[in-house]
Amino acid sequence: MRVLLTGSAGFIGSHIAEILNSEALGFDLRDGLDIRDPDALDRLLPGVDAVIHQAAKVGLGVNVADLPDYAAVNAYGTAVLLAAMARHGVGRLVLASSMVVYGEGAYDCPRHGRVRPGPRQPSDLAQGMFDPRCPHCGDVLTPSVISEDAPLDPRNAYATTKLAQEHLAANWARETSGTAVALRYHNVYGPRMPRNTPYAGVASLFLSSLLAGRAPRVFEDGGQRRDFVHVRDVARANVLALGAGTPGALTAYNIASGTPHTVGDLASALAAQTGGPAPVTTGEYRLGDVRHIVASPDRAARELEFRAEIAFEDGIKEFVTGL
């Protein structure tokens, strides 16, 4: 199978390229190839059987000034790619989506069962009340695991454009009878993770602080639950997804380890591994952040035969030491 891999020099894309080896045709901005350039795509797509689309502007963003870039790269860029795929009869897409399309994770109320909380209120956050409340009775909720069938509720610019990518891919699949698979990555970490940028992931931000001799600054109370999944597991999921999906539709999969940890756990593990200063819990918050988001990996296990193989402790050690 001949695969066009967008974002091939990036964090996740470079690991996918290593697995695909000679089957991958790289497409990356670092090589002067812009996903918004239809001419560049027209030169490379003939003879391609499938596209793995990793190219994106990532991170939660700094402020609303980032909105045009997120829309231009993630939404418009994906639209240009899909139009080019249709012109050249390329009928299979694996899309890098994200857990952020869900907004908050799944929650249960003792009185009202499974509920969907709205955005957390600034007044609660300012008082250190970080857990979402039941929209019916106001009680604090218990987090649960979220499945791919949960309602989608993006809470920031990045999340909104990732969901736009899914919708565009679904449109393309319906109109061309193509097969689209969206992989909703949870918190990816590991070798080659971008560092020293405000758009980097939390693991990278913590490690950069520690390597500079500074304590990692943990927002809220550090109790935010996430699923940290190693980049090589994510790369393997992309290759498995090349054989999945249904013609004429988009199918989504959570790509996660299935073993949640708190953000505070992550900071402490990195500090212990580096021998650096202990994390500092700041109580700060960002309105675009969500409290808990933990995935059910069952559909990916059942339909992709994907199960994460790299344990959190081993992955953190490799992330820090490069071993």
mmCIF file of N, CA, C and O in Angstrom, residues 135-200:
data_model
loop_
_atom_site.group_PDB
_atom_site.id
_atom_site.type_symbol
_atom_site.label_atom_id
_atom_site.label_comp_id
_atom_site.label_asym_id
_atom_site.label_seq_id
_atom_site.Cartn_x
_atom_site.Cartn_y
_atom_site.Cartn_z
ATOM 1 N N PRO A 135 -25.528 19.571 36.278
ATOM 2 C CA PRO A 135 -26.332 20.676 35.759
ATOM 3 C C PRO A 135 -27.750 20.711 36.331
ATOM 4 O O PRO A 135 -28.451 21.715 36.191
ATOM 5 N N HIS A 136 -28.168 19.625 37.026
ATOM 6 C CA HIS A 136 -29.523 19.558 37.562
ATOM 7 C C HIS A 136 -29.589 19.930 39.038
ATOM 8 O O HIS A 136 -30.505 20.638 39.465
ATOM 9 N N CYS A 137 -28.610 19.433 39.818
ATOM 10 C CA CYS A 137 -28.694 19.648 41.263
ATOM 11 C C CYS A 137 -27.491 20.378 41.846
ATOM 12 O O CYS A 137 -27.519 20.770 43.019
ATOM 13 N N GLY A 138 -26.450 20.558 41.067
ATOM 14 C CA GLY A 138 -25.290 21.291 41.550
ATOM 15 C C GLY A 138 -24.295 20.476 42.348
ATOM 16 O O GLY A 138 -23.274 21.008 42.786
ATOM 17 N N ASP A 139 -24.551 19.167 42.535
ATOM 18 C CA ASP A 139 -23.606 18.337 43.275
ATOM 19 C C ASP A 139 -22.336 18.099 42.456
ATOM 20 O O ASP A 139 -22.356 18.109 41.216
ATOM 21 N N VAL A 140 -21.231 17.855 43.167
ATOM 22 C CA VAL A 140 -19.988 17.490 42.498
ATOM 23 C C VAL A 140 -20.137 16.109 41.871
ATOM 24 O O VAL A 140 -20.731 15.200 42.466
ATOM 25 N N LEU A 141 -19.602 15.939 40.662
ATOM 26 C CA LEU A 141 -19.787 14.721 39.892
ATOM 27 C C LEU A 141 -18.612 13.762 40.039
ATOM 28 O O LEU A 141 -17.498 14.169 40.372
ATOM 29 N N THR A 142 -18.876 12.486 39.762
ATOM 30 C CA THR A 142 -17.841 11.452 39.766
ATOM 31 C C THR A 142 -17.428 11.167 38.329
ATOM 32 O O THR A 142 -18.279 10.839 37.492
ATOM 33 N N PRO A 143 -16.129 11.274 38.003
ATOM 34 C CA PRO A 143 -15.712 11.025 36.620
ATOM 35 C C PRO A 143 -15.791 9.548 36.258
ATOM 36 O O PRO A 143 -15.602 8.668 37.091
ATOM 37 N N SER A 144 -16.076 9.297 34.977
ATOM 38 C CA SER A 144 -16.140 7.939 34.445
ATOM 39 C C SER A 144 -15.393 7.909 33.111
ATOM 40 O O SER A 144 -14.796 8.909 32.707
ATOM 41 N N VAL A 145 -15.404 6.758 32.427
ATOM 42 C CA VAL A 145 -14.721 6.664 31.141
ATOM 43 C C VAL A 145 -15.648 7.085 30.015
ATOM 44 O O VAL A 145 -16.871 6.889 30.094
ATOM 45 N N ILE A 146 -15.065 7.664 28.975
ATOM 46 C CA ILE A 146 -15.860 8.173 27.865
ATOM 47 C C ILE A 146 -15.681 7.280 26.648
ATOM 48 O O ILE A 146 -14.573 6.819 26.353
ATOM 49 N N SER A 147 -16.779 7.010 25.959
ATOM 50 C CA SER A 147 -16.724 6.193 24.754
ATOM 51 C C SER A 147 -16.866 7.085 23.527
ATOM 52 O O SER A 147 -17.208 8.265 23.619
ATOM 53 N N GLU A 148 -16.630 6.501 22.354
ATOM 54 C CA GLU A 148 -16.679 7.268 21.114
ATOM 55 C C GLU A 148 -18.075 7.774 20.782
ATOM 56 O O GLU A 148 -18.222 8.678 19.946
ATOM 57 N N ASP A 149 -19.100 7.213 21.422
ATOM 58 C CA ASP A 149 -20.470 7.628 21.138
ATOM 59 C C ASP A 149 -20.925 8.808 21.990
ATOM 60 O O ASP A 149 -22.069 9.268 21.856
ATOM 61 N N ALA A 150 -20.073 9.317 22.860
ATOM 62 C CA ALA A 150 -20.441 10.438 23.718
ATOM 63 C C ALA A 150 -20.686 11.694 22.880
ATOM 64 O O ALA A 150 -20.071 11.874 21.822
ATOM 65 N N PRO A 151 -21.572 12.589 23.339
ATOM 66 C CA PRO A 151 -21.758 13.862 22.640
ATOM 67 C C PRO A 151 -20.444 14.638 22.586
ATOM 68 O O PRO A 151 -19.629 14.579 23.511
ATOM 69 N N LEU A 152 -20.256 15.382 21.510
ATOM 70 C CA LEU A 152 -19.025 16.137 21.317
ATOM 71 C C LEU A 152 -19.269 17.602 21.678
ATOM 72 O O LEU A 152 -20.292 18.176 21.319
ATOM 73 N N ASP A 153 -18.308 18.203 22.369
ATOM 74 C CA ASP A 153 -18.515 19.541 22.918
ATOM 75 C C ASP A 153 -17.169 20.250 23.060
ATOM 76 O O ASP A 153 -16.658 20.440 24.156
ATOM 77 N N PRO A 154 -16.530 20.645 21.936
ATOM 78 C CA PRO A 154 -15.196 21.249 22.006
ATOM 79 C C PRO A 154 -15.220 22.557 22.790
ATOM 80 O O PRO A 154 -16.164 23.335 22.680
ATOM 81 N N ARG A 155 -14.128 22.792 23.555
ATOM 82 C CA ARG A 155 -14.100 23.930 24.479
ATOM 83 C C ARG A 155 -13.036 24.976 24.135
ATOM 84 O O ARG A 155 -12.870 25.932 24.883
ATOM 85 N N ASN A 156 -12.275 24.799 23.051
ATOM 86 C CA ASN A 156 -11.254 25.773 22.684
ATOM 87 C C ASN A 156 -11.039 25.712 21.173
ATOM 88 O O ASN A 156 -11.605 24.859 20.485
ATOM 89 N N ALA A 157 -10.202 26.622 20.664
ATOM 90 C CA ALA A 157 -10.024 26.732 19.211
ATOM 91 C C ALA A 157 -9.468 25.458 18.604
ATOM 92 O O ALA A 157 -9.922 25.005 17.539
ATOM 93 N N TYR A 158 -8.477 24.872 19.238
ATOM 94 C CA TYR A 158 -7.896 23.634 18.722
ATOM 95 C C TYR A 158 -8.956 22.545 18.658
ATOM 96 O O TYR A 158 -9.111 21.857 17.636
ATOM 97 N N ALA A 159 -9.711 22.387 19.739
ATOM 98 C CA ALA A 159 -10.742 21.360 19.788
ATOM 99 C C ALA A 159 -11.791 21.571 18.699
ATOM 100 O O ALA A 159 -12.227 20.623 18.040
ATOM 101 N N THR A 160 -12.193 22.809 18.508
ATOM 102 C CA THR A 160 -13.207 23.110 17.503
ATOM 103 C C THR A 160 -12.721 22.739 16.111
ATOM 104 O O THR A 160 -13.470 22.172 15.301
ATOM 105 N N THR A 161 -11.452 23.020 15.812
ATOM 106 C CA THR A 161 -10.953 22.692 14.476
ATOM 107 C C THR A 161 -10.705 21.202 14.307
ATOM 108 O O THR A 161 -10.825 20.680 13.195
ATOM 109 N N LYS A 162 -10.378 20.484 15.373
ATOM 110 C CA LYS A 162 -10.261 19.029 15.251
ATOM 111 C C LYS A 162 -11.623 18.410 14.950
ATOM 112 O O LYS A 162 -11.721 17.466 14.147
ATOM 113 N N LEU A 163 -12.664 18.922 15.584
ATOM 114 C CA LEU A 163 -13.997 18.414 15.272
ATOM 115 C C LEU A 163 -14.392 18.789 13.848
ATOM 116 O O LEU A 163 -15.020 17.990 13.135
ATOM 117 N N ALA A 164 -14.013 19.985 13.416
ATOM 118 C CA ALA A 164 -14.280 20.373 12.027
ATOM 119 C C ALA A 164 -13.611 19.399 11.059
ATOM 120 O O ALA A 164 -14.192 19.027 10.029
ATOM 121 N N GLN A 165 -12.389 18.967 11.377
ATOM 122 C CA GLN A 165 -11.721 17.971 10.541
ATOM 123 C C GLN A 165 -12.542 16.688 10.448
ATOM 124 O O GLN A 165 -12.673 16.108 9.360
ATOM 125 N N GLU A 166 -13.073 16.240 11.572
ATOM 126 C CA GLU A 166 -13.891 15.021 11.550
ATOM 127 C C GLU A 166 -15.124 15.206 10.666
ATOM 128 O O GLU A 166 -15.481 14.327 9.873
ATOM 129 N N HIS A 167 -15.781 16.351 10.802
ATOM 130 C CA HIS A 167 -16.985 16.590 9.999
ATOM 131 C C HIS A 167 -16.637 16.645 8.507
ATOM 132 O O HIS A 167 -17.365 16.094 7.666
ATOM 133 N N LEU A 168 -15.551 17.319 8.165
ATOM 134 C CA LEU A 168 -15.143 17.392 6.764
ATOM 135 C C LEU A 168 -14.814 16.007 6.217
ATOM 136 O O LEU A 168 -15.174 15.676 5.085
ATOM 137 N N ALA A 169 -14.105 15.202 7.024
ATOM 138 C CA ALA A 169 -13.776 13.847 6.589
ATOM 139 C C ALA A 169 -15.027 13.006 6.392
ATOM 140 O O ALA A 169 -15.108 12.199 5.451
ATOM 141 N N ALA A 170 -16.019 13.184 7.273
ATOM 142 C CA ALA A 170 -17.280 12.454 7.112
ATOM 143 C C ALA A 170 -17.997 12.895 5.832
ATOM 144 O O ALA A 170 -18.564 12.059 5.105
ATOM 145 N N ASN A 171 -17.974 14.204 5.532
ATOM 146 C CA ASN A 171 -18.570 14.695 4.283
ATOM 147 C C ASN A 171 -17.893 14.052 3.074
ATOM 148 O O ASN A 171 -18.558 13.576 2.137
ATOM 149 N N TRP A 172 -16.559 14.051 3.098
ATOM 150 C CA TRP A 172 -15.795 13.456 1.996
ATOM 151 C C TRP A 172 -16.136 11.972 1.833
ATOM 152 O O TRP A 172 -16.339 11.495 0.702
ATOM 153 N N ALA A 173 -16.203 11.242 2.944
ATOM 154 C CA ALA A 173 -16.488 9.812 2.866
ATOM 155 C C ALA A 173 -17.859 9.552 2.252
ATOM 156 O O ALA A 173 -18.017 8.670 1.391
ATOM 157 N N ARG A 174 -18.857 10.313 2.685
ATOM 158 C CA ARG A 174 -20.211 10.103 2.162
ATOM 159 C C ARG A 174 -20.279 10.393 0.666
ATOM 160 O O ARG A 174 -20.934 9.683 -0.095
ATOM 161 N N GLU A 175 -19.622 11.464 0.238
ATOM 162 C CA GLU A 175 -19.754 11.902 -1.158
ATOM 163 C C GLU A 175 -18.887 11.106 -2.120
ATOM 164 O O GLU A 175 -19.154 11.097 -3.330
ATOM 165 N N THR A 176 -17.853 10.455 -1.622
ATOM 166 C CA THR A 176 -16.943 9.716 -2.510
ATOM 167 C C THR A 176 -16.963 8.212 -2.263
ATOM 168 O O THR A 176 -16.274 7.474 -2.975
ATOM 169 N N SER A 177 -17.734 7.756 -1.269
ATOM 170 C CA SER A 177 -17.712 6.365 -0.807
ATOM 171 C C SER A 177 -16.342 5.975 -0.278
ATOM 172 O O SER A 177 -15.970 4.797 -0.262
ATOM 173 N N GLY A 178 -15.586 6.973 0.181
ATOM 174 C CA GLY A 178 -14.291 6.716 0.793
ATOM 175 C C GLY A 178 -14.437 6.189 2.208
ATOM 176 O O GLY A 178 -15.519 6.222 2.807
ATOM 177 N N THR A 179 -13.331 5.713 2.743
ATOM 178 C CA THR A 179 -13.297 5.181 4.106
ATOM 179 C C THR A 179 -12.476 6.131 4.968
ATOM 180 O O THR A 179 -11.293 6.374 4.666
ATOM 181 N N ALA A 180 -13.074 6.637 6.024
ATOM 182 C CA ALA A 180 -12.396 7.589 6.914
ATOM 183 C C ALA A 180 -12.382 7.033 8.333
ATOM 184 O O ALA A 180 -13.416 6.620 8.859
ATOM 185 N N VAL A 181 -11.200 7.057 8.941
ATOM 186 C CA VAL A 181 -11.032 6.642 10.334
ATOM 187 C C VAL A 181 -10.422 7.812 11.093
ATOM 188 O O VAL A 181 -9.378 8.340 10.693
ATOM 189 N N ALA A 182 -11.085 8.242 12.159
ATOM 190 C CA ALA A 182 -10.570 9.318 13.010
ATOM 191 C C ALA A 182 -10.034 8.713 14.300
ATOM 192 O O ALA A 182 -10.779 8.037 15.024
ATOM 193 N N LEU A 183 -8.771 8.935 14.570
ATOM 194 C CA LEU A 183 -8.152 8.437 15.796
ATOM 195 C C LEU A 183 -8.110 9.571 16.808
ATOM 196 O O LEU A 183 -7.396 10.560 16.613
ATOM 197 N N ARG A 184 -8.888 9.417 17.864
ATOM 198 C CA ARG A 184 -8.958 10.453 18.905
ATOM 199 C C ARG A 184 -7.864 10.186 19.935
ATOM 200 O O ARG A 184 -8.055 9.453 20.901
ATOM 201 N N TYR A 185 -6.706 10.803 19.681
ATOM 202 C CA TYR A 185 -5.572 10.616 20.570
ATOM 203 C C TYR A 185 -5.872 11.195 21.941
ATOM 204 O O TYR A 185 -6.412 12.306 22.055
ATOM 205 N N HIS A 186 -5.449 10.483 22.963
ATOM 206 C CA HIS A 186 -5.452 11.071 24.296
ATOM 207 C C HIS A 186 -4.064 11.708 24.512
ATOM 208 O O HIS A 186 -3.460 12.160 23.537
ATOM 209 N N ASN A 187 -3.577 11.862 25.694
ATOM 210 C CA ASN A 187 -2.366 12.674 25.890
ATOM 211 C C ASN A 187 -1.123 11.917 25.429
ATOM 212 O O ASN A 187 -0.634 11.034 26.133
ATOM 213 N N VAL A 188 -0.625 12.271 24.260
ATOM 214 C CA VAL A 188 0.505 11.573 23.652
ATOM 215 C C VAL A 188 1.806 12.167 24.197
ATOM 216 O O VAL A 188 1.964 13.382 24.297
ATOM 217 N N TYR A 189 2.752 11.300 24.517
ATOM 218 C CA TYR A 189 4.060 11.756 24.993
ATOM 219 C C TYR A 189 5.109 10.792 24.473
ATOM 220 O O TYR A 189 4.803 9.688 24.007
ATOM 221 N N GLY A 190 6.383 11.207 24.567
ATOM 222 C CA GLY A 190 7.461 10.317 24.182
ATOM 223 C C GLY A 190 8.549 11.028 23.411
ATOM 224 O O GLY A 190 8.568 12.255 23.318
ATOM 225 N N PRO A 191 9.492 10.273 22.836
ATOM 226 C CA PRO A 191 10.617 10.858 22.118
ATOM 227 C C PRO A 191 10.166 11.761 20.979
ATOM 228 O O PRO A 191 9.171 11.486 20.308
ATOM 229 N N ARG A 192 10.904 12.866 20.809
ATOM 230 C CA ARG A 192 10.689 13.872 19.757
ATOM 231 C C ARG A 192 9.514 14.790 20.054
ATOM 232 O O ARG A 192 9.084 15.549 19.179
ATOM 233 N N MET A 193 8.978 14.715 21.243
ATOM 234 C CA MET A 193 7.893 15.617 21.607
ATOM 235 C C MET A 193 8.407 17.054 21.564
ATOM 236 O O MET A 193 9.482 17.352 22.088
ATOM 237 N N PRO A 194 7.687 17.982 20.939
ATOM 238 C CA PRO A 194 8.151 19.372 20.864
ATOM 239 C C PRO A 194 8.356 19.956 22.257
ATOM 240 O O PRO A 194 7.603 19.663 23.188
ATOM 241 N N ARG A 195 9.384 20.782 22.381
ATOM 242 C CA ARG A 195 9.685 21.397 23.667
ATOM 243 C C ARG A 195 9.907 22.886 23.487
ATOM 244 O O ARG A 195 10.108 23.378 22.382
ATOM 245 N N ASN A 196 9.855 23.600 24.616
ATOM 246 C CA ASN A 196 10.156 25.027 24.652
ATOM 247 C C ASN A 196 9.251 25.840 23.726
ATOM 248 O O ASN A 196 9.687 26.753 23.023
ATOM 249 N N THR A 197 7.984 25.483 23.720
ATOM 250 C CA THR A 197 6.980 26.230 22.980
ATOM 251 C C THR A 197 5.692 26.225 23.792
ATOM 252 O O THR A 197 5.356 25.208 24.419
ATOM 253 N N PRO A 198 4.941 27.338 23.804
ATOM 254 C CA PRO A 198 3.676 27.348 24.560
ATOM 255 C C PRO A 198 2.618 26.423 23.995
ATOM 256 O O PRO A 198 1.597 26.190 24.637
ATOM 257 N N TYR A 199 2.849 25.860 22.812
ATOM 258 C CA TYR A 199 1.883 24.948 22.207
ATOM 259 C C TYR A 199 2.225 23.484 22.473
ATOM 260 O O TYR A 199 1.562 22.591 21.966
ATOM 261 N N ALA A 200 3.274 23.235 23.259
ATOM 262 C CA ALA A 200 3.686 21.864 23.563
ATOM 263 C C ALA A 200 2.714 21.223 24.547
ATOM 264 O O ALA A 200 1.964 21.895 25.259
#
